[in-house]
Every structure is written in C-alpha cells, then in structure tokens.
mmCIF file of C-alpha atoms and ligand atoms in Angstrom:
data_model
loop_
_atom_site.group_PDB
_atom_site.id
_atom_site.type_symbol
_atom_site.label_atom_id
_atom_site.label_comp_id
_atom_site.label_asym_id
_atom_site.label_seq_id
_atom_site.Cartn_x
_atom_site.Cartn_y
_atom_site.Cartn_z
ATOM 1 C CA LEU X 1263 82.579 102.736 73.528
ATOM 2 C CA ASP X 1264 80.698 105.992 72.943
ATOM 3 C CA LYS X 1265 83.484 108.510 73.597
ATOM 4 C CA VAL X 1266 81.519 111.462 72.244
ATOM 5 C CA GLY X 1267 78.559 110.573 74.447
ATOM 6 C CA ILE X 1268 80.743 110.346 77.548
ATOM 7 C CA PHE X 1269 82.394 113.669 76.726
ATOM 8 C CA MET X 1270 79.022 115.382 76.219
ATOM 9 C CA LYS X 1271 77.607 113.974 79.434
ATOM 10 C CA VAL X 1272 80.681 115.031 81.396
ATOM 11 C CA GLU X 1273 80.381 118.575 80.046
ATOM 12 C CA ILE X 1274 76.681 118.689 80.892
ATOM 13 C CA LEU X 1275 77.351 117.462 84.428
ATOM 14 C CA LYS X 1276 80.115 120.022 84.881
ATOM 15 C CA ALA X 1277 77.798 122.811 83.795
ATOM 16 C CA LEU X 1278 75.005 121.604 86.071
ATOM 17 C CA LYS X 1279 77.368 121.186 89.016
ATOM 18 C CA GLU X 1280 78.707 124.697 88.510
ATOM 19 C CA SER X 1281 75.241 126.059 89.255
ATOM 20 C CA PRO X 1282 74.158 123.905 92.157
ATOM 21 C CA GLN X 1283 70.416 123.776 92.704
ATOM 22 C CA GLN X 1284 69.823 126.183 89.838
ATOM 23 C CA TYR X 1285 68.450 125.731 86.379
ATOM 24 C CA VAL X 1286 70.727 125.801 83.360
ATOM 25 C CA SER X 1287 68.816 126.411 80.174
ATOM 26 C CA GLY X 1288 68.741 123.917 77.345
ATOM 27 C CA GLN X 1289 69.848 126.654 75.016
ATOM 28 C CA GLN X 1290 72.906 127.406 77.126
ATOM 29 C CA LEU X 1291 73.866 123.726 77.169
ATOM 30 C CA SER X 1292 73.287 123.382 73.465
ATOM 31 C CA ARG X 1293 75.524 126.377 72.769
ATOM 32 C CA LEU X 1294 78.186 125.112 75.163
ATOM 33 C CA LEU X 1295 78.352 121.707 73.499
ATOM 34 C CA GLY X 1296 77.680 122.810 69.949
ATOM 35 C CA VAL X 1297 74.799 120.358 69.552
ATOM 36 C CA SER X 1298 71.047 120.740 69.179
ATOM 37 C CA ARG X 1299 68.691 121.059 72.125
ATOM 38 C CA THR X 1300 67.234 117.696 71.168
ATOM 39 C CA ALA X 1301 70.686 116.158 71.517
ATOM 40 C CA VAL X 1302 71.081 117.788 74.929
ATOM 41 C CA TRP X 1303 67.750 116.310 75.930
ATOM 42 C CA LYS X 1304 68.928 112.878 74.760
ATOM 43 C CA TYR X 1305 72.090 113.037 76.885
ATOM 44 C CA ILE X 1306 70.054 114.236 79.862
ATOM 45 C CA SER X 1307 67.783 111.191 79.505
ATOM 46 C CA GLU X 1308 70.824 108.925 79.394
ATOM 47 C CA LEU X 1309 72.150 110.536 82.567
ATOM 48 C CA ARG X 1310 68.792 109.953 84.218
ATOM 49 C CA GLN X 1311 68.973 106.310 83.289
ATOM 50 C CA GLU X 1312 72.402 106.166 84.898
ATOM 51 C CA GLY X 1313 70.843 107.354 88.145
ATOM 52 C CA TYR X 1314 71.225 111.128 88.052
ATOM 53 C CA GLN X 1315 68.172 112.922 89.321
ATOM 54 C CA ILE X 1316 67.764 115.880 86.980
ATOM 55 C CA GLU X 1317 64.721 118.115 87.086
ATOM 56 C CA SER X 1318 63.598 119.780 83.922
ATOM 57 C CA SER X 1319 61.324 122.652 83.141
ATOM 58 C CA SER X 1320 60.433 123.591 79.604
ATOM 59 C CA ARG X 1321 61.048 127.260 80.346
ATOM 60 C CA LYS X 1322 63.951 127.184 82.765
ATOM 61 C CA GLY X 1323 65.983 124.189 81.642
ATOM 62 C CA TYR X 1324 67.702 121.554 83.759
ATOM 63 C CA LYS X 1325 68.687 121.301 87.400
ATOM 64 C CA LEU X 1326 70.811 118.573 88.992
ATOM 65 C CA ILE X 1327 69.191 117.294 92.176
ATOM 66 C CA THR X 1328 71.380 114.325 93.126
ATOM 67 C CA SER X 1329 74.161 112.230 91.636
ATOM 68 C CA PRO X 1330 73.940 108.462 91.855
ATOM 69 C CA ASP X 1331 76.006 106.596 94.351
ATOM 70 C CA ASN X 1332 77.545 104.324 91.818
ATOM 71 C CA LEU X 1333 80.642 104.244 89.733
ATOM 72 C CA SER X 1334 80.699 105.640 86.265
ATOM 73 C CA ALA X 1335 83.290 107.103 83.957
ATOM 74 C CA GLU X 1336 81.382 110.389 83.945
ATOM 75 C CA GLU X 1337 81.390 110.804 87.718
ATOM 76 C CA VAL X 1338 85.127 110.239 87.894
ATOM 77 C CA LEU X 1339 85.892 112.458 84.913
ATOM 78 C CA VAL X 1340 83.808 115.374 86.154
ATOM 79 C CA ASN X 1341 85.858 115.534 89.322
ATOM 80 C CA LEU X 1342 89.310 114.563 88.054
ATOM 81 C CA HIS X 1343 92.161 117.046 87.626
ATOM 82 C CA THR X 1344 95.013 115.157 86.029
ATOM 83 C CA SER X 1345 96.962 115.700 82.847
ATOM 84 C CA PHE X 1346 97.078 112.149 81.494
ATOM 85 C CA LEU X 1347 96.061 109.619 84.117
ATOM 86 C CA GLY X 1348 92.409 108.667 83.734
ATOM 87 C CA LYS X 1349 91.822 110.961 80.769
ATOM 88 C CA GLU X 1350 90.289 107.890 79.239
ATOM 89 C CA ILE X 1351 88.169 105.815 81.599
ATOM 90 C CA ARG X 1352 86.305 102.699 80.601
ATOM 91 C CA TYR X 1353 83.712 101.600 83.090
ATOM 92 C CA TYR X 1354 82.084 98.159 83.093
ATOM 93 C CA GLU X 1355 79.453 96.751 85.376
ATOM 94 C CA THR X 1356 80.984 93.288 85.285
ATOM 95 C CA VAL X 1357 84.228 91.977 83.799
ATOM 96 C CA SER X 1358 86.312 88.864 84.278
ATOM 97 C CA SER X 1359 89.255 90.908 85.519
ATOM 98 C CA THR X 1360 90.019 94.586 84.910
ATOM 99 C CA ASN X 1361 93.663 93.607 84.416
ATOM 100 C CA ASN X 1362 92.688 91.364 81.513
ATOM 101 C CA VAL X 1363 90.583 94.084 79.924
ATOM 102 C CA ALA X 1364 93.416 96.567 80.411
ATOM 103 C CA LYS X 1365 95.966 94.218 78.852
ATOM 104 C CA GLU X 1366 93.774 93.783 75.779
ATOM 105 C CA ALA X 1367 93.323 97.547 75.504
ATOM 106 C CA ALA X 1368 97.059 98.101 75.917
ATOM 107 C CA ALA X 1369 97.901 95.503 73.295
ATOM 108 C CA ARG X 1370 95.555 97.303 70.906
ATOM 109 C CA GLY X 1371 97.425 100.528 71.527
ATOM 110 C CA CYS X 1372 95.261 102.482 73.973
ATOM 111 C CA MET X 1373 96.792 105.665 75.299
ATOM 112 C CA GLU X 1374 98.945 105.814 78.387
ATOM 113 C CA GLY X 1375 96.903 106.491 81.497
ATOM 114 C CA THR X 1376 93.815 104.638 80.294
ATOM 115 C CA VAL X 1377 91.885 103.360 83.303
ATOM 116 C CA ILE X 1378 89.570 100.364 83.412
ATOM 117 C CA ILE X 1379 87.076 100.285 86.270
ATOM 118 C CA ALA X 1380 84.501 97.614 87.041
ATOM 119 C CA ASP X 1381 81.826 97.407 89.667
ATOM 120 C CA ARG X 1382 82.317 93.677 89.939
ATOM 121 C CA GLN X 1383 84.867 91.082 88.757
ATOM 122 C CA GLU X 1384 83.913 87.512 88.039
ATOM 123 C CA SER X 1385 87.461 86.236 88.197
ATOM 124 C CA GLY X 1386 89.514 88.880 89.927
ATOM 125 C CA LYS X 1387 93.155 87.882 90.124
ATOM 126 C CA GLY X 1388 95.740 88.045 92.859
ATOM 127 C CA ARG X 1389 99.395 87.259 92.303
ATOM 128 C CA LEU X 1390 100.590 83.777 91.322
ATOM 129 C CA GLY X 1391 97.183 82.705 90.066
ATOM 130 C CA ARG X 1392 95.396 83.423 93.310
ATOM 131 C CA HIS X 1393 91.805 84.628 93.402
ATOM 132 C CA TRP X 1394 90.767 88.156 94.376
ATOM 133 C CA VAL X 1395 87.310 88.471 95.937
ATOM 134 C CA SER X 1396 85.548 91.325 94.078
ATOM 135 C CA PRO X 1397 81.830 91.647 94.798
ATOM 136 C CA PRO X 1398 79.678 94.511 93.464
ATOM 137 C CA LYS X 1399 78.945 97.910 95.018
ATOM 138 C CA SER X 1400 81.553 97.719 97.708
ATOM 139 C CA GLY X 1401 84.978 97.952 96.182
ATOM 140 C CA ILE X 1402 87.270 99.617 93.697
ATOM 141 C CA TRP X 1403 88.483 97.175 91.079
ATOM 142 C CA MET X 1404 90.584 99.141 88.689
ATOM 143 C CA SER X 1405 93.531 98.832 86.317
ATOM 144 C CA ILE X 1406 95.794 101.518 84.916
ATOM 145 C CA VAL X 1407 97.753 101.227 81.660
ATOM 146 C CA LEU X 1408 101.215 102.802 81.758
ATOM 147 C CA ARG X 1409 103.942 102.957 79.143
ATOM 148 C CA PRO X 1410 107.023 104.019 81.086
ATOM 149 C CA LYS X 1411 110.357 104.270 79.295
ATOM 150 C CA ILE X 1412 112.187 102.011 81.705
ATOM 151 C CA LEU X 1413 113.882 98.628 81.822
ATOM 152 C CA PRO X 1414 111.641 95.720 82.856
ATOM 153 C CA MET X 1415 113.637 95.286 86.072
ATOM 154 C CA GLN X 1416 112.631 98.804 87.156
ATOM 155 C CA ALA X 1417 108.932 98.054 86.965
ATOM 156 C CA PRO X 1418 108.469 97.022 90.625
ATOM 157 C CA PHE X 1419 109.289 100.573 91.655
ATOM 158 C CA ILE X 1420 106.190 101.841 89.849
ATOM 159 C CA THR X 1421 104.094 99.356 91.829
ATOM 160 C CA LEU X 1422 105.525 100.688 95.069
ATOM 161 C CA LEU X 1423 104.466 104.174 94.039
ATOM 162 C CA ALA X 1424 100.962 102.887 93.380
ATOM 163 C CA ALA X 1425 100.915 101.609 96.967
ATOM 164 C CA VAL X 1426 101.924 105.052 98.223
ATOM 165 C CA ALA X 1427 99.207 106.663 96.101
ATOM 166 C CA VAL X 1428 96.557 104.299 97.496
ATOM 167 C CA SER X 1429 97.726 104.958 101.056
ATOM 168 C CA LYS X 1430 97.681 108.719 100.611
ATOM 169 C CA ALA X 1431 94.232 108.601 99.039
ATOM 170 C CA ILE X 1432 92.819 106.479 101.872
ATOM 171 C CA GLU X 1433 94.378 108.845 104.372
ATOM 172 C CA GLU X 1434 92.853 111.876 102.660
ATOM 173 C CA ILE X 1435 89.377 110.534 102.012
ATOM 174 C CA ALA X 1436 88.836 108.214 104.989
ATOM 175 C CA GLN X 1437 91.013 110.020 107.548
ATOM 176 C CA ILE X 1438 92.794 106.901 108.667
ATOM 177 C CA LYS X 1439 96.458 106.148 108.133
ATOM 178 C CA PRO X 1440 96.985 102.779 106.472
ATOM 179 C CA GLY X 1441 100.231 100.830 106.362
ATOM 180 C CA ILE X 1442 102.072 99.205 103.471
ATOM 181 C CA LYS X 1443 103.224 95.617 103.897
ATOM 182 C CA TRP X 1444 106.148 95.207 101.515
ATOM 183 C CA PRO X 1445 105.936 95.247 98.606
ATOM 184 C CA ASN X 1446 102.376 96.379 98.092
ATOM 185 C CA ASP X 1447 99.659 95.150 100.383
ATOM 186 C CA ILE X 1448 97.812 97.999 102.048
ATOM 187 C CA VAL X 1449 96.707 97.213 105.579
ATOM 188 C CA ILE X 1450 94.565 98.850 108.224
ATOM 189 C CA HIS X 1451 94.839 97.572 111.800
ATOM 190 C CA LYS X 1452 96.947 94.632 110.549
ATOM 191 C CA LYS X 1453 94.367 93.436 108.026
ATOM 192 C CA LYS X 1454 94.520 93.661 104.257
ATOM 193 C CA VAL X 1455 92.373 96.346 102.700
ATOM 194 C CA CYS X 1456 94.009 96.557 99.259
ATOM 195 C CA GLY X 1457 96.129 94.436 96.961
ATOM 196 C CA ILE X 1458 98.028 95.419 93.822
ATOM 197 C CA LEU X 1459 98.789 93.188 90.874
ATOM 198 C CA THR X 1460 101.129 94.592 88.244
ATOM 199 C CA GLU X 1461 101.424 92.775 84.951
ATOM 200 C CA ILE X 1462 104.050 93.588 82.387
ATOM 201 C CA SER X 1463 104.605 93.175 78.686
ATOM 202 C CA ALA X 1464 108.237 93.732 77.855
ATOM 203 C CA GLU X 1465 111.268 92.883 75.814
ATOM 204 C CA MET X 1466 114.707 92.600 77.385
ATOM 205 C CA GLU X 1467 115.470 96.268 76.820
ATOM 206 C CA GLN X 1468 112.134 97.974 77.109
ATOM 207 C CA VAL X 1469 108.708 97.851 78.647
ATOM 208 C CA ASN X 1470 105.846 97.775 76.156
ATOM 209 C CA TYR X 1471 103.269 98.422 78.814
ATOM 210 C CA LEU X 1472 102.496 97.927 82.466
ATOM 211 C CA VAL X 1473 99.062 97.214 83.836
ATOM 212 C CA VAL X 1474 98.769 98.226 87.475
ATOM 213 C CA GLY X 1475 95.709 96.504 88.950
ATOM 214 C CA ILE X 1476 94.418 97.880 92.217
ATOM 215 C CA GLY X 1477 91.743 96.251 94.364
ATOM 216 C CA ILE X 1478 90.436 98.166 97.397
ATOM 217 C CA ASN X 1479 87.797 96.910 99.834
ATOM 218 C CA VAL X 1480 85.863 100.088 100.424
ATOM 219 C CA ASN X 1481 82.386 99.543 101.860
ATOM 220 C CA PHE X 1482 82.382 95.798 102.473
ATOM 221 C CA ASP X 1483 80.663 94.555 105.617
ATOM 222 C CA ILE X 1484 82.839 92.035 107.384
ATOM 223 C CA SER X 1485 79.963 89.572 107.432
ATOM 224 C CA ASN X 1486 80.071 89.571 103.632
ATOM 225 C CA PHE X 1487 83.668 88.432 103.437
ATOM 226 C CA PRO X 1488 83.968 84.794 102.468
ATOM 227 C CA ASP X 1489 85.241 82.498 105.221
ATOM 228 C CA HIS X 1490 88.752 82.060 103.892
ATOM 229 C CA ILE X 1491 89.632 85.749 104.220
ATOM 230 C CA ARG X 1492 87.428 86.806 107.123
ATOM 231 C CA GLU X 1493 90.333 86.758 109.563
ATOM 232 C CA THR X 1494 92.842 88.484 107.310
ATOM 233 C CA ALA X 1495 90.890 91.003 105.241
ATOM 234 C CA THR X 1496 89.078 94.187 106.095
ATOM 235 C CA SER X 1497 87.463 97.174 104.425
ATOM 236 C CA ILE X 1498 87.800 100.899 104.940
ATOM 237 C CA LYS X 1499 84.231 101.082 106.208
ATOM 238 C CA ALA X 1500 84.745 98.178 108.600
ATOM 239 C CA GLU X 1501 87.707 99.969 110.170
ATOM 240 C CA THR X 1502 86.441 103.537 110.205
ATOM 241 C CA GLY X 1503 82.734 102.899 110.679
ATOM 242 C CA THR X 1504 81.906 105.334 107.909
ATOM 243 C CA TYR X 1505 80.812 104.896 104.370
ATOM 244 C CA VAL X 1506 83.339 106.075 101.793
ATOM 245 C CA ASN X 1507 82.405 107.481 98.412
ATOM 246 C CA ARG X 1508 84.245 105.360 95.856
ATOM 247 C CA VAL X 1509 84.385 108.068 93.215
ATOM 248 C CA GLU X 1510 86.124 110.454 95.627
ATOM 249 C CA LEU X 1511 88.638 107.770 96.500
ATOM 250 C CA ILE X 1512 89.344 106.970 92.846
ATOM 251 C CA VAL X 1513 89.814 110.644 91.979
ATOM 252 C CA SER X 1514 92.177 111.180 94.888
ATOM 253 C CA LEU X 1515 94.107 108.032 94.035
ATOM 254 C CA LEU X 1516 94.564 108.933 90.375
ATOM 255 C CA GLU X 1517 95.685 112.466 91.203
ATOM 256 C CA LYS X 1518 98.190 111.260 93.769
ATOM 257 C CA PHE X 1519 99.481 108.497 91.527
ATOM 258 C CA GLU X 1520 100.027 110.864 88.603
ATOM 259 C CA CYS X 1521 101.989 113.198 90.832
ATOM 260 C CA LEU X 1522 104.242 110.385 92.119
ATOM 261 C CA TYR X 1523 104.602 108.784 88.682
ATOM 262 C CA SER X 1524 105.740 112.050 87.124
ATOM 263 C CA LYS X 1525 108.633 112.133 89.599
ATOM 264 C CA ALA X 1526 109.498 108.455 89.287
ATOM 265 C CA PHE X 1527 112.046 108.813 86.501
ATOM 266 C CA ASP X 1528 114.104 111.562 88.040
ATOM 267 C CA GLU X 1529 116.914 109.713 89.838
ATOM 268 C CA LYS X 1530 117.434 112.669 92.148
ATOM 269 C CA LEU X 1531 113.885 112.369 93.488
ATOM 270 C CA ARG X 1532 114.062 108.645 94.247
ATOM 271 C CA PRO X 1533 115.250 108.935 97.836
ATOM 272 C CA GLN X 1534 112.388 111.334 98.560
ATOM 273 C CA LEU X 1535 109.839 108.976 96.978
ATOM 274 C CA MET X 1536 111.224 106.049 98.945
ATOM 275 C CA GLU X 1537 111.013 108.081 102.153
ATOM 276 C CA GLU X 1538 107.324 108.569 101.445
ATOM 277 C CA TYR X 1539 106.979 104.822 100.941
ATOM 278 C CA LYS X 1540 108.911 103.973 104.098
ATOM 279 C CA ALA X 1541 106.754 106.302 106.170
ATOM 280 C CA TYR X 1542 103.854 103.917 105.529
ATOM 281 C CA SER X 1543 105.816 100.687 105.920
ATOM 282 C CA VAL X 1544 104.612 98.186 108.490
ATOM 283 C CA THR X 1545 107.359 95.785 107.440
ATOM 284 C CA LEU X 1546 110.407 97.841 108.397
ATOM 285 C CA GLY X 1547 111.694 97.273 111.888
ATOM 286 C CA ASN X 1548 109.827 94.031 112.312
ATOM 287 C CA ARG X 1549 110.596 90.356 112.314
ATOM 288 C CA VAL X 1550 109.741 88.965 108.881
ATOM 289 C CA ARG X 1551 109.832 85.758 106.892
ATOM 290 C CA ALA X 1552 110.532 85.828 103.173
ATOM 291 C CA VAL X 1553 109.610 82.872 101.031
ATOM 292 C CA SER X 1554 110.826 82.612 97.462
ATOM 293 C CA MET X 1555 110.837 79.819 94.858
ATOM 294 C CA ASN X 1556 112.762 77.302 96.859
ATOM 295 C CA HIS X 1557 113.757 78.632 100.222
ATOM 296 C CA ALA X 1558 112.706 80.755 103.159
ATOM 297 C CA ILE X 1559 114.665 83.142 105.324
ATOM 298 C CA GLU X 1560 113.714 84.744 108.573
ATOM 299 C CA GLY X 1561 115.103 87.886 110.128
ATOM 300 C CA TYR X 1562 114.723 91.566 110.818
ATOM 301 C CA ALA X 1563 113.519 93.973 108.112
ATOM 302 C CA GLU X 1564 116.278 96.539 108.280
ATOM 303 C CA ASP X 1565 115.823 98.799 105.293
ATOM 304 C CA ILE X 1566 114.293 99.309 101.884
ATOM 305 C CA THR X 1567 116.702 100.448 99.168
ATOM 306 C CA ASN X 1568 116.053 103.295 96.763
ATOM 307 C CA ASP X 1569 115.148 100.702 94.142
ATOM 308 C CA GLY X 1570 112.539 99.262 96.476
ATOM 309 C CA GLU X 1571 114.325 96.081 97.544
ATOM 310 C CA LEU X 1572 113.869 94.833 101.079
ATOM 311 C CA MET X 1573 116.994 94.281 103.188
ATOM 312 C CA ILE X 1574 116.649 91.505 105.757
ATOM 313 C CA ARG X 1575 119.223 90.861 108.501
ATOM 314 C CA THR X 1576 119.202 87.206 109.506
ATOM 315 C CA ASP X 1577 120.190 86.068 112.993
ATOM 316 C CA ASP X 1578 123.679 85.118 111.817
ATOM 317 C CA GLY X 1579 124.264 88.793 111.018
ATOM 318 C CA LYS X 1580 124.124 88.466 107.251
ATOM 319 C CA LEU X 1581 122.218 91.001 105.170
ATOM 320 C CA HIS X 1582 119.966 89.696 102.368
ATOM 321 C CA LYS X 1583 118.436 91.680 99.554
ATOM 322 C CA ILE X 1584 114.935 90.609 98.549
ATOM 323 C CA ILE X 1585 113.769 91.758 95.131
ATOM 324 C CA SER X 1586 110.330 90.225 95.050
ATOM 325 C CA GLY X 1587 108.284 87.508 96.635
ATOM 326 C CA GLU X 1588 106.186 86.823 99.660
ATOM 327 C CA VAL X 1589 107.218 88.466 102.876
ATOM 328 C CA SER X 1590 105.122 87.994 105.956
ATOM 329 C CA VAL X 1591 105.405 90.171 109.029
ATOM 330 C CA ARG X 1592 105.262 88.773 112.559
ATOM 331 C CA GLY X 1593 101.985 89.658 114.239
ATOM 332 C CA MET X 1594 100.222 90.035 110.924
ATOM 333 C CA TYR X 1595 98.274 87.717 108.642
ATOM 334 C CA GLY X 1596 100.218 85.057 106.787
ATOM 335 C CA TYR X 1597 103.022 84.681 109.359
ATOM 336 C CA VAL X 1598 103.291 81.096 110.550
HETATM 337 C C1 BT5 V 2880 97.017 90.735 95.522
HETATM 338 O O1 BT5 V 2880 97.422 89.454 95.333
HETATM 339 O O2 BT5 V 2880 96.901 91.273 96.601
HETATM 340 C C2 BT5 V 2880 96.672 91.504 94.249
HETATM 341 C C3 BT5 V 2880 95.203 91.794 94.142
HETATM 342 C C4 BT5 V 2880 94.908 92.671 92.944
HETATM 343 C C5 BT5 V 2880 93.434 92.818 92.707
HETATM 344 C C6 BT5 V 2880 93.154 93.832 91.618
HETATM 345 S S1 BT5 V 2880 91.469 94.194 91.476
HETATM 346 C C7 BT5 V 2880 91.706 95.013 89.995
HETATM 347 C C8 BT5 V 2880 92.730 94.205 89.214
HETATM 348 N N1 BT5 V 2880 92.096 93.166 88.443
HETATM 349 C C9 BT5 V 2880 92.431 91.944 88.878
HETATM 350 O O3 BT5 V 2880 91.998 90.872 88.397
HETATM 351 N N2 BT5 V 2880 93.282 92.041 89.917
HETATM 352 C C10 BT5 V 2880 93.591 93.422 90.217
HETATM 353 P P1 BT5 V 2880 98.038 88.525 96.448
HETATM 354 O O4 BT5 V 2880 99.094 89.266 97.191
HETATM 355 O O5 BT5 V 2880 98.401 87.295 95.736
HETATM 356 O O6 BT5 V 2880 96.862 88.267 97.443
HETATM 357 C C11 BT5 V 2880 95.807 87.405 97.127
HETATM 358 C C12 BT5 V 2880 95.261 86.824 98.431
HETATM 359 O O7 BT5 V 2880 94.561 87.851 99.152
HETATM 360 C C13 BT5 V 2880 94.224 85.739 98.215
HETATM 361 O O8 BT5 V 2880 94.840 84.496 98.115
HETATM 362 C C14 BT5 V 2880 93.357 85.848 99.477
HETATM 363 O O9 BT5 V 2880 93.950 85.188 100.561
HETATM 364 C C15 BT5 V 2880 93.402 87.316 99.774
HETATM 365 N N3 BT5 V 2880 92.246 88.038 99.234
HETATM 366 C C16 BT5 V 2880 91.465 87.724 98.186
HETATM 367 N N4 BT5 V 2880 90.524 88.655 97.970
HETATM 368 C C17 BT5 V 2880 90.719 89.594 98.926
HETATM 369 C C18 BT5 V 2880 90.073 90.817 99.237
HETATM 370 N N5 BT5 V 2880 89.049 91.309 98.532
HETATM 371 N N6 BT5 V 2880 90.549 91.515 100.288
HETATM 372 C C19 BT5 V 2880 91.594 91.080 101.031
HETATM 373 N N7 BT5 V 2880 92.227 89.929 100.776
HETATM 374 C C20 BT5 V 2880 91.803 89.202 99.735
#
C-alpha cells in the first residue's frame, strides 16, 4: 500500500478542486507538497490512469476537467471530513470479502477507523454463512474496523448505529427515506437494499476489534439481480429512478457513523440514539415472527429497548425479549 502516494494524490486533487476549471501551476503544487515538479508530474499521470481527466499546459500547469465515476480511496478522502473514521482507506478492485480483508488488517494492528472498500466481492458474506451478491460498479461493499472499549455483549448496539448511519446517508444523498428491519436490514418499499454483517474478535471482558461490514445496492438494475433475490432485493436506483454517486454516499455514511459512534458510549445519550433508530424501524408496531436456534415465536413487535433488544408480545400476553436472530415482518420478504 503506497500511503505516501495516496496522500500526495489527495493533496493534489484538493488543490485542483479548490480552483475549479482553472490552472494550478506545477511549481505551486511542488511547493505545497514539498516534492519536485517531476514528482508532481508522476502523481498527475497516476491520477490520469485512475480516470481523472487533467489538462496540462507547460506554462500554466494543471487543470482538473472531470473526476472518474469509480471508487477510489483518493475520491473518498478528498471529500471526507471526519476525525478518525476513514482516515485510512484501502480500496481494492476485487476481494473475496471486505470483512475478511478488514479482519486480517485488524489482527495485524491497523488503526481504528480503517475502512476497506472493494468494487466487487468474489465471496461476499451474509450472516450465518449465507452469500451476499456483490457485483462490480453498482454497489458499496465496505468494512470498518472499530476498537470500542466495551463488553462483547454490547457490540450489537454498534451495529444498530451503523444501520442508522446508512439510513441517514441514503436519506440525504438519494432523498428517499428507508426503513430498518430489526436488527439491521435496510429496506426501501419493503425490499432489502442493504445488509450489515458485524464480526467480532473478543475475550470475555473486552472487545479486541469489531468489523462492521456494510453492503448497499446502489445502482443495480433489477434485471441484473440473480433469480433467488429478485423478489426480495432492490437498489437505491431501482427505487428512486436516479443514479447515485457512490463516493458521495460513502462520505455521508462515514460522517454520520462517526457522529453516532462518538455518542455511543455515553449512557445518557442512549435513549436519544435509540429514538433515532426507532424512527426508521419498519418492525415496530407490526406482526413479526422470530426464529432462533430451536424455536420460533410469533407476535407483535412492541418496543426496542435502549440496548437494542426487540420486545415481542405474543398472543397469550407474554412479553419476550429478543437479543439477536432472524425476525421477519408480516407483509415483507421472508415472512411465511
Ligand atoms: C446480511 O446478511 O444482510 C449481511 C450482508 C453484509 C454484506 C457486506 S458487503 C461488505 C462486507 N463484506 C462481506 O463479505 N459482507 C459484508 P443476511 O441477513 O444473512 O442476508 C443474506 C441474504 O440476503 C442472502 O441469503 C440473500 O437472500 C439476500 N441477499 C444476498 N445478496 C443480496 C443483495 N446484494 N441485496 C439484497 N439481498 C441480498
């Protein structure tokens, strides 16, 4: 990973974007970065190879014409305003699963907030060994490494916050309000647009790291969905009819997640965070069926506690607390 190269390219892009449609001289860039003009030229050529259209004139310098419509660490970093989340971004064209890459990075001690993004996953993972369909150019397949100082049993709460962050970002960038199906499926018009898979490395008393894996169907065409999910899945573009810029969505998501995460450990703020979650819930107030290891219960989703557990009232009047598992909502995919 060429961290210096990424840093230099981000700084060059920032400078070029600050003077839209104007030339920035090679000398200015070389002074800004503290490298030679030849080095500047080398980074500019790399940016061109990555799809940036940059005009150059030997007298006037460089001018950014267009940015590529693909994912890259540079594009995200240029636009991102966070203090720790996404300060290190590793972008790959193809990986097996961004969660696996993130777990390896975490085990080797990468810093908190490191983000792994891929354009395509060869073996994207859902929960319980299920497969996550992750074709190129149309989705966000991303994993975030966190090192919260919490007990392992508190980890699900962080995942709920990730669901809120995704929902807020979709709302901001695509102007459509999604719903959250407990615990963390994001749905639009009753179909699944995003799934979250959190993996944890922990001892009894402490979390070593969490990897929060987020998969969002952004610009998928419905006709491209494989048969087995065509009825249940959707994409932002399929529901809104408009193309969504993935970089903008990632930036918004990381900024919103950092903001929520920074409040997550203040007990006093929990009720407020859970209110935000509940405002998106499509589970609350509906008839649901919860299936766990060995039994199923059916009832009415009455509340979600401040720790994120789902309270289900069964027809005999009893209240059940569900900590994790599969909960399907009547009228929505998966309810049989
Ligand atoms: C999830 O599992 O919803 C978690 C998905 C997490 C994916 C991200 S992508 C980045 C990171 N790296 C990974 O390898 N994974 C994470 P679950 O609730 O078990 O749902 C899985 C089920 O959703 C599958 O069995 C399919 O029925 C359906 N499904 C598969 N691909 C889908 C897609 N692209 N969109 C909607 N539904 C899908």
